[in-house]
Coordinates of N, CA and C and ligand atoms in Angstrom, one line a residue:
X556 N 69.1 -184.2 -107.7 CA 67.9 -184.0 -108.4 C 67.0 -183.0 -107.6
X557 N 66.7 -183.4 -106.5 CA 66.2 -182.1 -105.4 C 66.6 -180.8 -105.7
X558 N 67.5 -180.5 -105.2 CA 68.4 -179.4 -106.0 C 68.2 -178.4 -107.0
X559 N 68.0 -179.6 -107.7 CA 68.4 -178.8 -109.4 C 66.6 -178.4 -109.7
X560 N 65.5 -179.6 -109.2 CA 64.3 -179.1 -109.4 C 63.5 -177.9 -108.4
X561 N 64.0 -177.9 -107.5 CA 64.0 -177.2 -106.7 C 63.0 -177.2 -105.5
X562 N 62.2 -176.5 -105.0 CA 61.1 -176.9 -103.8 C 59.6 -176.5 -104.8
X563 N 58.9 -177.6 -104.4 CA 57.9 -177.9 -104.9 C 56.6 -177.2 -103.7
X564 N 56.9 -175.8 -103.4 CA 55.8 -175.7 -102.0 C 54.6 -175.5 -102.1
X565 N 54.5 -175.2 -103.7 CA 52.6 -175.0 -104.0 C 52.5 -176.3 -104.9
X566 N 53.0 -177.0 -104.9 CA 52.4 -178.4 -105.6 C 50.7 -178.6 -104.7
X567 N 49.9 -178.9 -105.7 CA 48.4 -178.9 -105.5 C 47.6 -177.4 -105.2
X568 N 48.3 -176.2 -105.4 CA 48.0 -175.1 -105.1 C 47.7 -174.5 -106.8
X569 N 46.1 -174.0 -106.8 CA 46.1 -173.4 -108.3 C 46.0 -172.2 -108.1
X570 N 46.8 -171.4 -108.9 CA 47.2 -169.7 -109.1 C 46.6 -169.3 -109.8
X571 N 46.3 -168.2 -109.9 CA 45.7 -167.2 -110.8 C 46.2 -165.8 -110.9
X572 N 47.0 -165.6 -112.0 CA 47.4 -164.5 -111.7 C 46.8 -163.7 -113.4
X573 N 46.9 -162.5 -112.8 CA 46.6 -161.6 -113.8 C 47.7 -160.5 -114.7
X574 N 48.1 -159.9 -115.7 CA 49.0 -159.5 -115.8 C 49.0 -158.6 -116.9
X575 N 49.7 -157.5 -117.2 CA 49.9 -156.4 -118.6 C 49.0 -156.0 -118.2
X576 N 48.9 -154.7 -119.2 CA 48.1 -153.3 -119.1 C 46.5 -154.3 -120.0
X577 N 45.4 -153.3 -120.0 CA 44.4 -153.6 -120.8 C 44.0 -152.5 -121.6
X578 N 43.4 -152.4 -123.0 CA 43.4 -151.8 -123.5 C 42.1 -151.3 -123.9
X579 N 41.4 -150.1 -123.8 CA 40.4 -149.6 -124.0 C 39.9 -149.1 -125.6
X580 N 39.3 -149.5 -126.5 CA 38.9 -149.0 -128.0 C 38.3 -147.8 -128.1
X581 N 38.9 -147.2 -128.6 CA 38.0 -145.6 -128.9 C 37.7 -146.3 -130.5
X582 N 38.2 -146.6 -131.6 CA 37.3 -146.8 -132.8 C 38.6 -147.8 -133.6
X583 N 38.0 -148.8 -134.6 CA 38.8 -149.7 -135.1 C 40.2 -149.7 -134.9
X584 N 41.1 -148.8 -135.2 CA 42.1 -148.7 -134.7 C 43.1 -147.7 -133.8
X585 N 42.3 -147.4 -133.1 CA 42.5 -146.5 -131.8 C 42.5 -147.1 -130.0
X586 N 43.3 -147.2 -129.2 CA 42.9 -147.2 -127.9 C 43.6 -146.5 -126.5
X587 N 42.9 -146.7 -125.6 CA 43.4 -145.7 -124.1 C 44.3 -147.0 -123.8
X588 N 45.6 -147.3 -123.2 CA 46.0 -148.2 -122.4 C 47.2 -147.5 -121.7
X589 N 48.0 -148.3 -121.0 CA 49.2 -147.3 -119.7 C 50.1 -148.3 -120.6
X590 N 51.1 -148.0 -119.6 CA 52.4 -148.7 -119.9 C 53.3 -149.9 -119.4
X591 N 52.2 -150.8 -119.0 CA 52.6 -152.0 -118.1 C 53.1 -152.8 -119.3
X592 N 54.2 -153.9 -119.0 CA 54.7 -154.4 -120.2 C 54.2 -156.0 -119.7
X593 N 53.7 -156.0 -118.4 CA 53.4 -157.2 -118.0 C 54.6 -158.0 -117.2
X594 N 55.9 -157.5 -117.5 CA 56.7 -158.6 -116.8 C 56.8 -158.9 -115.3
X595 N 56.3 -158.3 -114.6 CA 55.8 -158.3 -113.0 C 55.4 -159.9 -112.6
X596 N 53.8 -159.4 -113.4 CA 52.7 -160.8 -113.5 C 53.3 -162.2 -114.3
X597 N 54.2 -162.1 -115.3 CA 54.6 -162.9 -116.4 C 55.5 -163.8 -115.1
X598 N 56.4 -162.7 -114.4 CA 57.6 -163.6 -113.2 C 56.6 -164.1 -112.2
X599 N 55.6 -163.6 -111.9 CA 55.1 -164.6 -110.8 C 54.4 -165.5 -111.3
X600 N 54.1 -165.8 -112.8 CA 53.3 -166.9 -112.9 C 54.4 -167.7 -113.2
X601 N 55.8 -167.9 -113.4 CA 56.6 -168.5 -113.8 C 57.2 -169.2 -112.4
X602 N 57.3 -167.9 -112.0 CA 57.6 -168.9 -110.2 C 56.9 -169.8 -109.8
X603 N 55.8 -169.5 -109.5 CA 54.2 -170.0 -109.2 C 54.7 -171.5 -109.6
X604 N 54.8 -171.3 -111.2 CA 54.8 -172.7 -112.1 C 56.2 -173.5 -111.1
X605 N 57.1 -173.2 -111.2 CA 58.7 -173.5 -111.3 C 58.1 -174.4 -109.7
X606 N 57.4 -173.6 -108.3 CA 57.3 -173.9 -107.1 C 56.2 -175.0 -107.4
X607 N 56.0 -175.7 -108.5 CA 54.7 -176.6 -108.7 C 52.8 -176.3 -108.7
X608 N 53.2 -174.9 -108.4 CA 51.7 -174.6 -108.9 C 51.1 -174.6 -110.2
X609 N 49.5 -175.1 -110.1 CA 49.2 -175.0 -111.5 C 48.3 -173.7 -111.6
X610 N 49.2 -173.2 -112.7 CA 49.1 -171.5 -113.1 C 48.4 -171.2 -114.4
X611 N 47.2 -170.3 -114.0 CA 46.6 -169.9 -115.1 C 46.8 -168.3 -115.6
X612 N 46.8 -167.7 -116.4 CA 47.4 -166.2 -116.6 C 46.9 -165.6 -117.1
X613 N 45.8 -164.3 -116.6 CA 44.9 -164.0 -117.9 C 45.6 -163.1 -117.6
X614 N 46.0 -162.4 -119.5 CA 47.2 -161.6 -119.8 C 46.4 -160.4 -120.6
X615 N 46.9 -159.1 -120.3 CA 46.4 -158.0 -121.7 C 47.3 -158.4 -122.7
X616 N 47.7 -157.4 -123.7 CA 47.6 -157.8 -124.7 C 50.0 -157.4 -124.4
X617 N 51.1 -158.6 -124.9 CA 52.3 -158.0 -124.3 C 53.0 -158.5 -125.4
X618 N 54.3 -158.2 -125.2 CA 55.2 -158.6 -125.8 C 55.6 -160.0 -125.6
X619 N 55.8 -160.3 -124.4 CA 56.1 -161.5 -123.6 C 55.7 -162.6 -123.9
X620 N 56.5 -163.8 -124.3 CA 55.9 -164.8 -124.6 C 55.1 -165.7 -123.7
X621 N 54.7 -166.5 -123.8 CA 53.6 -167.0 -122.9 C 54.6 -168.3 -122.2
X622 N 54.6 -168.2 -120.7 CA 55.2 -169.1 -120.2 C 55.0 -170.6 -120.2
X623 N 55.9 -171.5 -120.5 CA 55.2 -173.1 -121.1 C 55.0 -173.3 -119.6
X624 N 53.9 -174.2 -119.5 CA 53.6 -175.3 -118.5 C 52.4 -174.5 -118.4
X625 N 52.1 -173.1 -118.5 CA 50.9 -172.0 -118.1 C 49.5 -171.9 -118.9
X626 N 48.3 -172.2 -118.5 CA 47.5 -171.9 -118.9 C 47.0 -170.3 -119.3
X627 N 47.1 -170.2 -120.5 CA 47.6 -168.7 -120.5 C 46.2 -168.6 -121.2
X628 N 45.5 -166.8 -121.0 CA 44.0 -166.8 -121.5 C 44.5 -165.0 -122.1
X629 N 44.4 -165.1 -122.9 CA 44.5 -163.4 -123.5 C 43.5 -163.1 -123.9
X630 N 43.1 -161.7 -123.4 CA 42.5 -160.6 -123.4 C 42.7 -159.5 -123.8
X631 N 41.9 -158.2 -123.9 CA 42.0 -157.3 -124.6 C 41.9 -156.3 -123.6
X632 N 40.6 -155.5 -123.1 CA 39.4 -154.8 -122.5 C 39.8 -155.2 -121.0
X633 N 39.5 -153.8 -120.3 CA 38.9 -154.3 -118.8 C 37.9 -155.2 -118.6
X634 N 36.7 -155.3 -119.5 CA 35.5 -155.7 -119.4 C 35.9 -157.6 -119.5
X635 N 36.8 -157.7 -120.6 CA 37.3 -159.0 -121.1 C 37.8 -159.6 -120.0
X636 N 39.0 -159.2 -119.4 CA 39.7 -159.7 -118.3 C 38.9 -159.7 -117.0
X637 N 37.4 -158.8 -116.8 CA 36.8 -159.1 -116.2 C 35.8 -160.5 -116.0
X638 N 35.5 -160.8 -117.5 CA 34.7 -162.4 -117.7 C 35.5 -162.9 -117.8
X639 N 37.0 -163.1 -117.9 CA 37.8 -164.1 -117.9 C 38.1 -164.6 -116.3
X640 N 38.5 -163.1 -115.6 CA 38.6 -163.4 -114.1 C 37.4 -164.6 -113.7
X641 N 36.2 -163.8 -114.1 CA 34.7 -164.3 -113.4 C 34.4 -165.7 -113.8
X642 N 35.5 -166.4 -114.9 CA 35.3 -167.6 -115.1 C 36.2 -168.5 -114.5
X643 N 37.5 -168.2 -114.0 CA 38.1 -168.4 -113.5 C 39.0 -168.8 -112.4
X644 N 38.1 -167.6 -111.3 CA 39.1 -167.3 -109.7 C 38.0 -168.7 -108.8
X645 N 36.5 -169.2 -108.9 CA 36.5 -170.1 -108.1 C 37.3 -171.4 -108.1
X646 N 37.8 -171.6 -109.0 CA 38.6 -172.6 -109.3 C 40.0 -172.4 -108.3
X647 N 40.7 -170.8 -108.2 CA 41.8 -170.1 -107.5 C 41.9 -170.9 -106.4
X648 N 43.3 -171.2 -105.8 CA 43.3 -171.1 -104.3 C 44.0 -170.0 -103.9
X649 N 44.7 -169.2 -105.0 CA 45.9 -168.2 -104.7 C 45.1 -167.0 -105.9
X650 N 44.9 -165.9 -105.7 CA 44.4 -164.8 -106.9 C 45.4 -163.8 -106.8
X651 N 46.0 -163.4 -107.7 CA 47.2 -162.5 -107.7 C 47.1 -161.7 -108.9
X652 N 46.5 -160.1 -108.7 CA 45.8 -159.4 -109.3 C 47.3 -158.1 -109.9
X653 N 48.6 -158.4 -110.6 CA 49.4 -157.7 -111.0 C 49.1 -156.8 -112.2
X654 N 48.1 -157.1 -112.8 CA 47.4 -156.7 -114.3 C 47.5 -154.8 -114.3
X655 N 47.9 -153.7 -115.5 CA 47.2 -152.6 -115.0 C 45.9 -152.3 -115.6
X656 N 45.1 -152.6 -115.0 CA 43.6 -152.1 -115.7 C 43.4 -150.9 -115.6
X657 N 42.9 -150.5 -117.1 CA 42.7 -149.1 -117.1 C 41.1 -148.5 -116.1
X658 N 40.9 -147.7 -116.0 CA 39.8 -147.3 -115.0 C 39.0 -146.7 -115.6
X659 N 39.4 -146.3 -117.0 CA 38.0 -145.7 -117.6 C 38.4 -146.2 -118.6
X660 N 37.0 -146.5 -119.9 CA 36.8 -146.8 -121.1 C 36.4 -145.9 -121.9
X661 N 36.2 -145.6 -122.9 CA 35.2 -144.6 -124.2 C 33.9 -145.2 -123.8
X662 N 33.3 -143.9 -123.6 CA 31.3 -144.5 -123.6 C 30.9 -144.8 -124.5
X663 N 31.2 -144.6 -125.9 CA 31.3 -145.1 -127.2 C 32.6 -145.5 -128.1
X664 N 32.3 -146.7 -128.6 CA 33.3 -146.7 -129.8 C 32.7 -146.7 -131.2
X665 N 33.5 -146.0 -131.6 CA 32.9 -145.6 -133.3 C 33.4 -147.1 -134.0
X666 N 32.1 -147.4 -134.9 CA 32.4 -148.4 -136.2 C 33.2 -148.0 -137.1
X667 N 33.4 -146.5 -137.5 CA 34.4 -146.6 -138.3 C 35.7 -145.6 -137.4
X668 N 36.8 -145.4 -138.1 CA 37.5 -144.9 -137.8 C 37.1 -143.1 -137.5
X669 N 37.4 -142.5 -136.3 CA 37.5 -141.1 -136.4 C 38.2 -140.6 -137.5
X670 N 37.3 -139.6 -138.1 CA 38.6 -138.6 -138.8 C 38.9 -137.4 -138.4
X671 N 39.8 -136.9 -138.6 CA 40.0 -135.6 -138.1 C 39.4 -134.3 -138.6
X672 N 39.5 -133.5 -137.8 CA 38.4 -132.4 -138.1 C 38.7 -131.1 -137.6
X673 N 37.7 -130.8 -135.9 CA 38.3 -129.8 -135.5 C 39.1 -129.5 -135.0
X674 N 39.9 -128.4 -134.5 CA 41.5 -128.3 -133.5 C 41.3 -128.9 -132.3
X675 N 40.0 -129.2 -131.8 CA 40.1 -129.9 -130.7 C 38.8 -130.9 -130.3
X676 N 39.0 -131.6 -129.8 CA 37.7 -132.4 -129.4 C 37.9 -133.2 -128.2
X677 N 36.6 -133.8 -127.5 CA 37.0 -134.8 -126.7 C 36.4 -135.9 -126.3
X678 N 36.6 -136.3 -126.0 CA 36.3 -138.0 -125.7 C 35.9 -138.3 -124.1
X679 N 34.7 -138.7 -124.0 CA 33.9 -138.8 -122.9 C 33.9 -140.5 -122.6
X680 N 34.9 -141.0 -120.9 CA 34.9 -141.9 -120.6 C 34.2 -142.5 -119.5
X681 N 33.8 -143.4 -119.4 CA 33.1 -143.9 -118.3 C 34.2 -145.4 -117.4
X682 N 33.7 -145.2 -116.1 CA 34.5 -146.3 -114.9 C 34.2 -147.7 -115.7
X683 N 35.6 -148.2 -115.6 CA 35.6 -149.9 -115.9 C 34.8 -150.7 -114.6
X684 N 35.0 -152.0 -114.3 CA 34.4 -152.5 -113.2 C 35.9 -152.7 -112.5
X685 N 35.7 -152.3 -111.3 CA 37.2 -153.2 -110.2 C 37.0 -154.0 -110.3
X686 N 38.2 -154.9 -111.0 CA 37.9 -156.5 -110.7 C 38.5 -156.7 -109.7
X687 N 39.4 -156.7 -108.7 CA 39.9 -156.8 -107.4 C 39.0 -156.6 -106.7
X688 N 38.2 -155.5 -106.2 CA 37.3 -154.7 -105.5 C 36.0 -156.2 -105.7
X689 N 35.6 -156.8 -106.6 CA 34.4 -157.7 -106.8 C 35.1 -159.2 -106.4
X690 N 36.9 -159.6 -106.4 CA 37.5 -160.4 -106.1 C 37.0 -160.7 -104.5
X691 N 37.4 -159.3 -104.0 CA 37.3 -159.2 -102.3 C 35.9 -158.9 -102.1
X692 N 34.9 -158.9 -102.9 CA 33.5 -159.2 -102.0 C 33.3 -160.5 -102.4
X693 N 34.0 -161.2 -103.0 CA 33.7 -163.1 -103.4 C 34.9 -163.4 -102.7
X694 N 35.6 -163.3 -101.8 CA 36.8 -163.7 -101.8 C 36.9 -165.8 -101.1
X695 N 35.9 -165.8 -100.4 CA 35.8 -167.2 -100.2 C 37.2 -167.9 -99.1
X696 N 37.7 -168.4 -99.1 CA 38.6 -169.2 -98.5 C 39.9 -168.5 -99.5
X697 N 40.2 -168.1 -100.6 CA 41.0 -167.7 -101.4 C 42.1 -166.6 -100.7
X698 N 43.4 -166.7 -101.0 CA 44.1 -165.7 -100.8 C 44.3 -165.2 -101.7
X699 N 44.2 -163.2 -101.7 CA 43.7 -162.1 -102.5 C 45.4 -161.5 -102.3
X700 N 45.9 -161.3 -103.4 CA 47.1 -160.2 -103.7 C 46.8 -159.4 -104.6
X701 N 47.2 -157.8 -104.3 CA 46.9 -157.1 -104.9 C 47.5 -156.0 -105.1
X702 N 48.0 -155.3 -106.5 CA 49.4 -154.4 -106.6 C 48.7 -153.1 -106.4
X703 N 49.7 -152.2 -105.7 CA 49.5 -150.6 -106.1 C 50.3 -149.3 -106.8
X704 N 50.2 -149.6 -107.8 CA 50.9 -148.3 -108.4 C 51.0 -147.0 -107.8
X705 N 51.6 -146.7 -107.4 CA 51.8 -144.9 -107.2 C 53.1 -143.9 -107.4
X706 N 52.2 -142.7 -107.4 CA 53.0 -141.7 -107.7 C 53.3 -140.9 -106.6
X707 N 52.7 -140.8 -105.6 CA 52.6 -140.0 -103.9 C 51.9 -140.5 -103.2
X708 N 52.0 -140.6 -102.1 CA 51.5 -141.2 -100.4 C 51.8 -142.6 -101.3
X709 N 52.6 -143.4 -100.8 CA 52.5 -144.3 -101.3 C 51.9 -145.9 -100.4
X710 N 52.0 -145.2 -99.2 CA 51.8 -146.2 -98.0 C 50.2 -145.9 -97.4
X711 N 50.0 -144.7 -97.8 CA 48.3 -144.3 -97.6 C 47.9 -144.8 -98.7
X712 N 48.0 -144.3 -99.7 CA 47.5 -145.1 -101.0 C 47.3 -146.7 -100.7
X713 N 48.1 -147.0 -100.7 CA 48.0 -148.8 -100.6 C 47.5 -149.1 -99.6
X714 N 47.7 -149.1 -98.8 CA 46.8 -148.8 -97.5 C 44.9 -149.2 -97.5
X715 N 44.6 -147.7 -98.3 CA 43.3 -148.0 -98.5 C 43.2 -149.0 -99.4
X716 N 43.9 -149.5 -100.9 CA 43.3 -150.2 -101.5 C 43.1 -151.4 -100.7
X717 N 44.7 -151.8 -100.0 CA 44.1 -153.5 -99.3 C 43.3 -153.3 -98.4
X718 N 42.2 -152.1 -98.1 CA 41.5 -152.5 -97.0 C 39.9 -152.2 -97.5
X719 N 40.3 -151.7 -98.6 CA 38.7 -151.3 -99.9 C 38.7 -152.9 -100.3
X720 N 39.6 -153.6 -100.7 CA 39.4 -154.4 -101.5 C 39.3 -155.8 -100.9
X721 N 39.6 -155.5 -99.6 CA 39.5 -157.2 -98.9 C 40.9 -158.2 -99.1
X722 N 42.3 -157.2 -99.4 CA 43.0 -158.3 -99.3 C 44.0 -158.9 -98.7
X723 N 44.6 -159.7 -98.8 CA 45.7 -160.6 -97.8 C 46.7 -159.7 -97.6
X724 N 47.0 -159.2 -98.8 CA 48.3 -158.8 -99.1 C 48.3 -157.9 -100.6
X725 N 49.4 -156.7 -100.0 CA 49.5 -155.4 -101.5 C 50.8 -155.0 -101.7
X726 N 51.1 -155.0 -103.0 CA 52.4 -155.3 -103.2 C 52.8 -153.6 -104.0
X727 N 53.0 -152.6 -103.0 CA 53.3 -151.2 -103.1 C 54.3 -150.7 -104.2
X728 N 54.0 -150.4 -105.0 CA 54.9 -149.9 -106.3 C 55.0 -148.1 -106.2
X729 N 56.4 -148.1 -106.0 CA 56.8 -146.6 -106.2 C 57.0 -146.3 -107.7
X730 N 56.6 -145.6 -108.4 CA 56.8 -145.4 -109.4 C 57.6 -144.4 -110.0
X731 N 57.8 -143.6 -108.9 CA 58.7 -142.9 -108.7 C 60.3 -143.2 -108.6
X732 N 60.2 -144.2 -108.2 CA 62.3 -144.8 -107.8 C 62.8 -145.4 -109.3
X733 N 63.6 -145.3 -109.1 CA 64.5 -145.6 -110.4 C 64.5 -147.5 -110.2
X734 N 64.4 -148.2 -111.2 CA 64.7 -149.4 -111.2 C 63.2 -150.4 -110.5
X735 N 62.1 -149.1 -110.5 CA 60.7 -149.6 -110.0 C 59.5 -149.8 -111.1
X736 N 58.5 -150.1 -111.2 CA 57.7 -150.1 -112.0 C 57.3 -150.8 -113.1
X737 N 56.9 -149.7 -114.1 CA 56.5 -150.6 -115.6 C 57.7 -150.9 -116.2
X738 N 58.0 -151.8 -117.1 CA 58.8 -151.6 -118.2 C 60.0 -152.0 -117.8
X739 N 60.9 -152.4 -116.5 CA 62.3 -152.3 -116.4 C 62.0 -154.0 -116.0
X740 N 62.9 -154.5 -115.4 CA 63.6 -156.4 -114.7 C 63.4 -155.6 -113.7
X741 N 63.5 -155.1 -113.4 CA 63.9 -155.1 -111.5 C 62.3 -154.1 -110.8
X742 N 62.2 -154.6 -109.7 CA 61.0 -153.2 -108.7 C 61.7 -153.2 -107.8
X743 N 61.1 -152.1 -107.0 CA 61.3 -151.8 -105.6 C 59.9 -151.6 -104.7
X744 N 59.9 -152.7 -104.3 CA 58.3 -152.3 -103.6 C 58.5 -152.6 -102.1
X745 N 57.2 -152.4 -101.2 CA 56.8 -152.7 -100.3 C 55.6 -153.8 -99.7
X746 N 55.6 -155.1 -99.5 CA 54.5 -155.7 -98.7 C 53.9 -155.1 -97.9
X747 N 52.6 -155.1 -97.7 CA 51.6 -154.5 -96.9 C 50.7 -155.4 -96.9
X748 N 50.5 -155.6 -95.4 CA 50.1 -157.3 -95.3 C 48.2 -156.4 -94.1
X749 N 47.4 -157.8 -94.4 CA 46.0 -157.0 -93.8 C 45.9 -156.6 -92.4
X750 N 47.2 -157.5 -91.6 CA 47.1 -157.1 -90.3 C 48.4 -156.3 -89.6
X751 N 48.4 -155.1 -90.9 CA 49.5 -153.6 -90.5 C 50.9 -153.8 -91.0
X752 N 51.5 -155.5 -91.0 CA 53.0 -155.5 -90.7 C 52.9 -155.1 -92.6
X753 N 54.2 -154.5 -92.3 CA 54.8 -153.9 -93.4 C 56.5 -154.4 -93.9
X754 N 56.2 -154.7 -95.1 CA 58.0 -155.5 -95.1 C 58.3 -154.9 -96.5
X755 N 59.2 -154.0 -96.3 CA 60.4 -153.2 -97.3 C 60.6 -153.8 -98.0
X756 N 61.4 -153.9 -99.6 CA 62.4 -155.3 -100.2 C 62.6 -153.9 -100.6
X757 N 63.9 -154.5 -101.1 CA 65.0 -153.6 -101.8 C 65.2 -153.9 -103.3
X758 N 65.7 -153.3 -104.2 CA 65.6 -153.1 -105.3 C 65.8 -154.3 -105.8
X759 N 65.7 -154.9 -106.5 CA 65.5 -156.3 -107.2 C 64.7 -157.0 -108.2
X760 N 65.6 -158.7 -108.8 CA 64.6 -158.6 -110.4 C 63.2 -159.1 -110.0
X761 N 62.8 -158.7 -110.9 CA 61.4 -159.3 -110.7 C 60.6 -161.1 -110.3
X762 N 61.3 -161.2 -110.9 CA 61.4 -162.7 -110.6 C 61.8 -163.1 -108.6
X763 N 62.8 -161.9 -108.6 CA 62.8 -162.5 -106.9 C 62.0 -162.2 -106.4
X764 N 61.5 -160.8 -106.6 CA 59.8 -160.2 -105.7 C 59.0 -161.2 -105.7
X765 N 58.7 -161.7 -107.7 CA 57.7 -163.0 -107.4 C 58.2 -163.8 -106.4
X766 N 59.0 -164.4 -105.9 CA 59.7 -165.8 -105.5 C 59.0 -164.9 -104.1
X767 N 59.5 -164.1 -103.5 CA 59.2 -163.4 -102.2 C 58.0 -163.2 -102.3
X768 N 57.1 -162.5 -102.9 CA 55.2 -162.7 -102.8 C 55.1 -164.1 -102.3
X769 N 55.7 -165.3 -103.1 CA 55.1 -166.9 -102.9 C 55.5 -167.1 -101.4
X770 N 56.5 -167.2 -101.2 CA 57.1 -167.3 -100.1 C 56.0 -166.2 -98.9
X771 N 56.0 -165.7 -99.5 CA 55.1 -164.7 -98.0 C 53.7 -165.0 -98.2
X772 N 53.0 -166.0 -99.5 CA 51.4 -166.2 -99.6 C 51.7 -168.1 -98.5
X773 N 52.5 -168.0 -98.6 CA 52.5 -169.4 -98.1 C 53.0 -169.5 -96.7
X774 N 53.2 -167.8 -96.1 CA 53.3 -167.9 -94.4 C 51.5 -167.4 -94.1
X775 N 50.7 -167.1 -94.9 CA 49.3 -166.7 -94.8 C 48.3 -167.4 -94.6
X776 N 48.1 -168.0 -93.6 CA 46.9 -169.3 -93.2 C 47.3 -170.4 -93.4
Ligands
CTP71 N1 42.4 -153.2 -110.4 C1 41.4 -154.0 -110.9 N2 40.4 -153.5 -111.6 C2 40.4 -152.2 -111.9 C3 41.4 -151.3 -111.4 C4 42.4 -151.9 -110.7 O1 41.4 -155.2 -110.6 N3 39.4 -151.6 -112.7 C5 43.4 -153.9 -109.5 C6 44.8 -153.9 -110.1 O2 45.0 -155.1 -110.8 C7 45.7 -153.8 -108.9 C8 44.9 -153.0 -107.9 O3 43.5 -153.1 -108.3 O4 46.0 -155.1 -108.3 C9 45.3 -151.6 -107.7 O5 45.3 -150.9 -108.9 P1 45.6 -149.4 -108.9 O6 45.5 -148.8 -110.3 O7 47.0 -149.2 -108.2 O8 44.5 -148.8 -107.9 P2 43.0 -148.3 -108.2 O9 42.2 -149.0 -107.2 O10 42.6 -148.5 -109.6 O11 43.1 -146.8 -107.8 P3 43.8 -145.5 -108.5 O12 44.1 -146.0 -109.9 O13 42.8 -144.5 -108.4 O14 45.1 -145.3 -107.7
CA72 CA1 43.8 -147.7 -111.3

């Protein structure tokens, strides 16, 4: 029985993880969003669950079905996922911020649909809020995880985010390697932990990175 259910190491540990791309409205049916499919954040809330944690998942908008046992909260908007976070990380004992939020929004959305017109036009955006960035000035007793997408420097890049944003731990996405990133089962990342140590993983499904994040949030205080 042991065995088969497996280790229970965050039993009484509540998760919060965040996950998928968010989507920005330019007019009824129009929006800015990237190409996160969410399955990153989807495997670690699944682990999370599987290791006995109670997991809550505020999700953009995915394909992926919603993991049973998961308190799952869908959103739309940077802004959304931002009052969803804001209602829900004091409760966290673990915040695991995998989501891609977009960084800029339309300064306006039109009530009706744009039509088309001249050969060219443009669209004026303004900064979303960092929710990670507002996580790590609330951070409390909580342990903060936090992903970095990139395209170049990828160890300077991440670098500064976990040290802008206050966190435990940043989970370095080359987006550049084959079998990394949005959209595929498998990443290749790097841990970047707050006190320098740095730990490689090699290509693999996503579900084991999650299993490896857990395993490395629970050598952290
Ligand atoms: N993040 C967030 N809120 C935002 C933007 C990013 O919470 N408005 C979080 C992401 O969920 C991720 C981390 O910050 O955990 C890093 O996201 P990333 O896009 O890699 O970095 P940015 O800080 O947005 O910087 P840039 O896009 O310029 O590289
Ligand atoms: Ca960004």
């Amino acid at each position: 029985i042991y065995l088969l259910v497996g280790m229970k190491d965050f039993a009484g540990k509540k998760v919060l993880v965040t996950a998928g791309g968010t989507r920005e409205a330019i007019d009824p049916v129009r929006f800015i969003s990237n190409r996160s499919t969410g399955k990153m954040g989807y495997a670690i809330a699944e682990a999370a669950r599987d290791r006995g944690a109670e997991v809550t998942l505020i999700s953009g908008p995915t394909t992926l079905e919603a993991p049973r046992d998961v308190r799952k909260i869908e959103v739309e908007s940077a802004d959304e996922m931002f009052e969803a976070v804001k209602q829900e990380y004091l409760q966290a004992d673990v915040v695991i911020k995998a989501a891609a939020v977009a960084d800029y929004k339309p300064v306006v959305v039109t009530r009706q649909k744009i039509k088309k017109g001249p050969d060219s036009i443009s669209l004026e955006l303004t900064r979303n809020p960092d929710i990670l960035e507002f996580l790590g000035q609330n951070k409390g007793d909580r342990i903060l995880v936090g992903f970095a997408a990139e395209t170049e420097n990828l160890m300077e890049n991440a670098q500064k985010k976990l040290k802008k944003k206050n966190l435990d731990l940043i989970v370095a996405n080359d987006l550049t390697l084959e079998g990394a990133g949005f959209g595929v089962d498998t990443n290749v990342v790097k841990l970047l932990f707050a006190d320098g140590r740095v730990i490689p993983l090699e290509k693999m499904p996503k579900r084991q990175v999650a299993d490896i994040i857990l395993d490395t949030i629970l050598t952290l205080k």
